[in-house]
Amino acid sequence: MDCVFCDIVKGRAPCHRVAESSLALAFLDIHPLTEGHCLVVPKRHVVFWHDLSGEECTALFGLAHGVAGRLMRAYRPEFVSVYARGRRVPHAHLFVVPAYTGDLYDREFSRLEQLQEGSPELEALRSPRALAAAAARLGGGL
Ligand SMILES: [Zn+2]
């Protein structure tokens, strides 16, 4: 299996390591959205973060938390954003990105938020009835 993040974890591919634990590794993204942008990956190959064990998930987010603290001290951003997607490289990873009002990253997320709040295509999902149905489907409620 060809996986660049597994290669990085095993030291077969270069990276700029930032932090490490027994179950997770943090390194600089080679295509940073802002300076200091890191990726945090589990050491075991798993495609999506929600397929990790509880212990691995705790380690992943724990390392991301530590990296966020370093980023806050080193770059003084307004905050550090975290998100996971995993389509481009099919090995679970968290994007840990220093965030600043008005920069490219912030503008793109603002655009996504406008889409989320204003898209007619999503109107039906915002109705109280739809929200109640979704909460019930997930085992919750008001
Ligand atoms: Zn992998």
PDB file of C-alpha atoms and ligand atoms in Angstrom:
ATOM      1  CA  MET A   1       0.000   0.000   0.000  1.00  0.00           C
ATOM      2  CA  ASP A   2       1.286   3.415  -0.961  1.00  0.00           C
ATOM      3  CA  CYS A   3       0.648   6.037   1.708  1.00  0.00           C
ATOM      4  CA  VAL A   4       2.779   9.138   2.092  1.00  0.00           C
ATOM      5  CA  PHE A   5       1.715   9.666   5.705  1.00  0.00           C
ATOM      6  CA  CYS A   6       2.665   6.082   6.616  1.00  0.00           C
ATOM      7  CA  ASP A   7       6.025   6.741   4.941  1.00  0.00           C
ATOM      8  CA  ILE A   8       6.449   9.895   7.028  1.00  0.00           C
ATOM      9  CA  VAL A   9       5.477   8.069  10.245  1.00  0.00           C
ATOM     10  CA  LYS A  10       8.004   5.333   9.483  1.00  0.00           C
ATOM     11  CA  GLY A  11      10.747   7.823   8.554  1.00  0.00           C
ATOM     12  CA  ARG A  12      10.835   6.737   4.903  1.00  0.00           C
ATOM     13  CA  ALA A  13       9.728  10.174   3.697  1.00  0.00           C
ATOM     14  CA  PRO A  14      10.945  13.538   4.961  1.00  0.00           C
ATOM     15  CA  CYS A  15       8.903  15.943   7.023  1.00  0.00           C
ATOM     16  CA  HIS A  16       9.378  18.801   9.436  1.00  0.00           C
ATOM     17  CA  ARG A  17       8.401  17.104  12.699  1.00  0.00           C
ATOM     18  CA  VAL A  18       6.832  19.327  15.325  1.00  0.00           C
ATOM     19  CA  ALA A  19       5.645  16.910  18.021  1.00  0.00           C
ATOM     20  CA  GLU A  20       5.136  13.212  18.560  1.00  0.00           C
ATOM     21  CA  SER A  21       3.541  10.756  20.951  1.00  0.00           C
ATOM     22  CA  SER A  22       3.411   6.974  20.926  1.00  0.00           C
ATOM     23  CA  LEU A  23       0.257   7.012  18.758  1.00  0.00           C
ATOM     24  CA  ALA A  24       0.395  10.271  16.794  1.00  0.00           C
ATOM     25  CA  LEU A  25       2.764  12.536  14.892  1.00  0.00           C
ATOM     26  CA  ALA A  26       2.563  16.262  14.077  1.00  0.00           C
ATOM     27  CA  PHE A  27       4.473  17.833  11.201  1.00  0.00           C
ATOM     28  CA  LEU A  28       4.308  20.910   8.994  1.00  0.00           C
ATOM     29  CA  ASP A  29       1.984  20.753   6.002  1.00  0.00           C
ATOM     30  CA  ILE A  30       4.053  21.254   2.844  1.00  0.00           C
ATOM     31  CA  HIS A  31       1.149  23.294   1.412  1.00  0.00           C
ATOM     32  CA  PRO A  32       0.433  25.581   4.374  1.00  0.00           C
ATOM     33  CA  LEU A  33      -2.713  27.675   4.507  1.00  0.00           C
ATOM     34  CA  THR A  34      -0.942  29.945   7.017  1.00  0.00           C
ATOM     35  CA  GLU A  35       2.539  29.925   8.524  1.00  0.00           C
ATOM     36  CA  GLY A  36       2.908  27.084  11.017  1.00  0.00           C
ATOM     37  CA  HIS A  37       0.027  25.031   9.588  1.00  0.00           C
ATOM     38  CA  CYS A  38       0.512  21.479  10.897  1.00  0.00           C
ATOM     39  CA  LEU A  39      -0.962  18.104  10.197  1.00  0.00           C
ATOM     40  CA  VAL A  40      -1.511  15.645  13.037  1.00  0.00           C
ATOM     41  CA  VAL A  41      -1.785  12.007  11.982  1.00  0.00           C
ATOM     42  CA  PRO A  42      -2.289   8.722  13.793  1.00  0.00           C
ATOM     43  CA  LYS A  43       0.679   6.399  13.477  1.00  0.00           C
ATOM     44  CA  ARG A  44      -1.585   3.548  12.392  1.00  0.00           C
ATOM     45  CA  HIS A  45      -3.000   3.742   8.876  1.00  0.00           C
ATOM     46  CA  VAL A  46      -6.688   4.551   9.196  1.00  0.00           C
ATOM     47  CA  VAL A  47      -8.535   6.448   6.489  1.00  0.00           C
ATOM     48  CA  PHE A  48     -11.016   8.460   8.549  1.00  0.00           C
ATOM     49  CA  TRP A  49     -10.499   9.850  12.040  1.00  0.00           C
ATOM     50  CA  HIS A  50     -13.806   8.421  13.292  1.00  0.00           C
ATOM     51  CA  ASP A  51     -12.519   4.913  12.550  1.00  0.00           C
ATOM     52  CA  LEU A  52      -9.702   5.315  15.097  1.00  0.00           C
ATOM     53  CA  SER A  53      -9.857   3.551  18.448  1.00  0.00           C
ATOM     54  CA  GLY A  54     -10.816   5.701  21.412  1.00  0.00           C
ATOM     55  CA  GLU A  55      -7.210   5.666  22.596  1.00  0.00           C
ATOM     56  CA  GLU A  56      -5.900   6.747  19.182  1.00  0.00           C
ATOM     57  CA  CYS A  57      -8.521   9.467  18.928  1.00  0.00           C
ATOM     58  CA  THR A  58      -7.578  10.800  22.354  1.00  0.00           C
ATOM     59  CA  ALA A  59      -3.898  10.746  21.341  1.00  0.00           C
ATOM     60  CA  LEU A  60      -4.629  12.506  18.035  1.00  0.00           C
ATOM     61  CA  PHE A  61      -6.619  15.338  19.579  1.00  0.00           C
ATOM     62  CA  GLY A  62      -4.288  15.520  22.564  1.00  0.00           C
ATOM     63  CA  LEU A  63      -1.315  16.063  20.291  1.00  0.00           C
ATOM     64  CA  ALA A  64      -3.304  18.604  18.241  1.00  0.00           C
ATOM     65  CA  HIS A  65      -4.064  20.455  21.485  1.00  0.00           C
ATOM     66  CA  GLY A  66      -0.368  20.572  22.349  1.00  0.00           C
ATOM     67  CA  VAL A  67       0.511  21.778  18.863  1.00  0.00           C
ATOM     68  CA  ALA A  68      -2.173  24.484  19.097  1.00  0.00           C
ATOM     69  CA  GLY A  69      -0.532  25.765  22.268  1.00  0.00           C
ATOM     70  CA  ARG A  70       2.833  25.921  20.533  1.00  0.00           C
ATOM     71  CA  LEU A  71       1.267  27.754  17.579  1.00  0.00           C
ATOM     72  CA  MET A  72      -0.403  30.277  19.878  1.00  0.00           C
ATOM     73  CA  ARG A  73       2.904  30.994  21.608  1.00  0.00           C
ATOM     74  CA  ALA A  74       5.001  31.074  18.416  1.00  0.00           C
ATOM     75  CA  TYR A  75       2.715  32.945  15.997  1.00  0.00           C
ATOM     76  CA  ARG A  76       0.110  34.674  18.175  1.00  0.00           C
ATOM     77  CA  PRO A  77      -2.822  33.986  15.828  1.00  0.00           C
ATOM     78  CA  GLU A  78      -6.349  34.886  16.930  1.00  0.00           C
ATOM     79  CA  PHE A  79      -7.017  31.164  17.431  1.00  0.00           C
ATOM     80  CA  VAL A  80      -6.042  27.795  16.030  1.00  0.00           C
ATOM     81  CA  SER A  81      -8.550  26.040  13.812  1.00  0.00           C
ATOM     82  CA  VAL A  82      -8.823  22.261  13.603  1.00  0.00           C
ATOM     83  CA  TYR A  83     -10.616  20.254  10.998  1.00  0.00           C
ATOM     84  CA  ALA A  84     -10.476  16.794   9.503  1.00  0.00           C
ATOM     85  CA  ARG A  85     -11.486  15.710   6.058  1.00  0.00           C
ATOM     86  CA  GLY A  86      -9.223  13.056   4.590  1.00  0.00           C
ATOM     87  CA  ARG A  87     -10.147  12.883   0.924  1.00  0.00           C
ATOM     88  CA  ARG A  88      -6.883  14.068  -0.612  1.00  0.00           C
ATOM     89  CA  VAL A  89      -4.574  11.797   1.394  1.00  0.00           C
ATOM     90  CA  PRO A  90      -6.488   8.720   2.582  1.00  0.00           C
ATOM     91  CA  HIS A  91      -4.811   8.545   5.992  1.00  0.00           C
ATOM     92  CA  ALA A  92      -6.642  10.272   8.837  1.00  0.00           C
ATOM     93  CA  HIS A  93      -5.249  13.712   9.584  1.00  0.00           C
ATOM     94  CA  LEU A  94      -6.185  16.837  11.435  1.00  0.00           C
ATOM     95  CA  PHE A  95      -5.440  20.220   9.910  1.00  0.00           C
ATOM     96  CA  VAL A  96      -4.172  22.465  12.706  1.00  0.00           C
ATOM     97  CA  VAL A  97      -4.106  25.969  11.285  1.00  0.00           C
ATOM     98  CA  PRO A  98      -3.314  29.337  12.886  1.00  0.00           C
ATOM     99  CA  ALA A  99      -6.232  31.620  11.972  1.00  0.00           C
ATOM    100  CA  TYR A 100      -6.238  35.367  11.332  1.00  0.00           C
ATOM    101  CA  THR A 101      -9.192  37.560  10.376  1.00  0.00           C
ATOM    102  CA  GLY A 102      -9.236  38.414   6.682  1.00  0.00           C
ATOM    103  CA  ASP A 103      -6.493  36.138   5.411  1.00  0.00           C
ATOM    104  CA  LEU A 104      -7.143  33.650   2.588  1.00  0.00           C
ATOM    105  CA  TYR A 105      -8.007  30.812   4.974  1.00  0.00           C
ATOM    106  CA  ASP A 106     -10.413  32.988   6.943  1.00  0.00           C
ATOM    107  CA  ARG A 107     -12.080  34.268   3.765  1.00  0.00           C
ATOM    108  CA  GLU A 108     -12.627  30.726   2.467  1.00  0.00           C
ATOM    109  CA  PHE A 109     -14.149  29.563   5.747  1.00  0.00           C
ATOM    110  CA  SER A 110     -16.314  32.678   5.843  1.00  0.00           C
ATOM    111  CA  ARG A 111     -17.545  31.784   2.360  1.00  0.00           C
ATOM    112  CA  LEU A 112     -18.347  28.258   3.560  1.00  0.00           C
ATOM    113  CA  GLU A 113     -20.233  29.674   6.545  1.00  0.00           C
ATOM    114  CA  GLN A 114     -22.235  31.943   4.233  1.00  0.00           C
ATOM    115  CA  LEU A 115     -23.085  28.903   2.142  1.00  0.00           C
ATOM    116  CA  GLN A 116     -24.058  26.970   5.276  1.00  0.00           C
ATOM    117  CA  GLU A 117     -26.336  29.739   6.534  1.00  0.00           C
ATOM    118  CA  GLY A 118     -27.724  31.091   3.275  1.00  0.00           C
ATOM    119  CA  SER A 119     -27.971  28.343   0.710  1.00  0.00           C
ATOM    120  CA  PRO A 120     -31.548  27.637  -0.429  1.00  0.00           C
ATOM    121  CA  GLU A 121     -30.398  24.079  -1.082  1.00  0.00           C
ATOM    122  CA  LEU A 122     -29.894  23.628   2.665  1.00  0.00           C
ATOM    123  CA  GLU A 123     -33.095  25.416   3.713  1.00  0.00           C
ATOM    124  CA  ALA A 124     -34.992  22.203   4.442  1.00  0.00           C
ATOM    125  CA  LEU A 125     -32.260  21.025   6.793  1.00  0.00           C
ATOM    126  CA  ARG A 126     -32.585  24.192   8.917  1.00  0.00           C
ATOM    127  CA  SER A 127     -36.288  23.820   9.714  1.00  0.00           C
ATOM    128  CA  PRO A 128     -37.169  23.058  13.346  1.00  0.00           C
ATOM    129  CA  ARG A 129     -38.881  19.870  12.213  1.00  0.00           C
ATOM    130  CA  ALA A 130     -35.795  18.654  10.321  1.00  0.00           C
ATOM    131  CA  LEU A 131     -33.515  19.526  13.221  1.00  0.00           C
ATOM    132  CA  ALA A 132     -35.758  17.658  15.676  1.00  0.00           C
ATOM    133  CA  ALA A 133     -35.824  14.632  13.351  1.00  0.00           C
ATOM    134  CA  ALA A 134     -32.021  14.648  13.031  1.00  0.00           C
ATOM    135  CA  ALA A 135     -31.552  14.922  16.799  1.00  0.00           C
ATOM    136  CA  ALA A 136     -33.991  12.054  17.356  1.00  0.00           C
ATOM    137  CA  ARG A 137     -32.202   9.955  14.703  1.00  0.00           C
ATOM    138  CA  LEU A 138     -28.965  10.515  16.628  1.00  0.00           C
ATOM    139  CA  GLY A 139     -30.573   9.483  19.882  1.00  0.00           C
ATOM    140  CA  GLY A 140     -30.952  13.001  21.278  1.00  0.00           C
ATOM    141  CA  GLY A 141     -33.588  15.678  21.463  1.00  0.00           C
ATOM    142  CA  LEU A 142     -34.265  19.197  22.710  1.00  0.00           C
TER     143      LEU A 142
HETATM  144 ZN    ZN B   1      -1.170   5.651   5.863  1.00  0.00          ZN
END
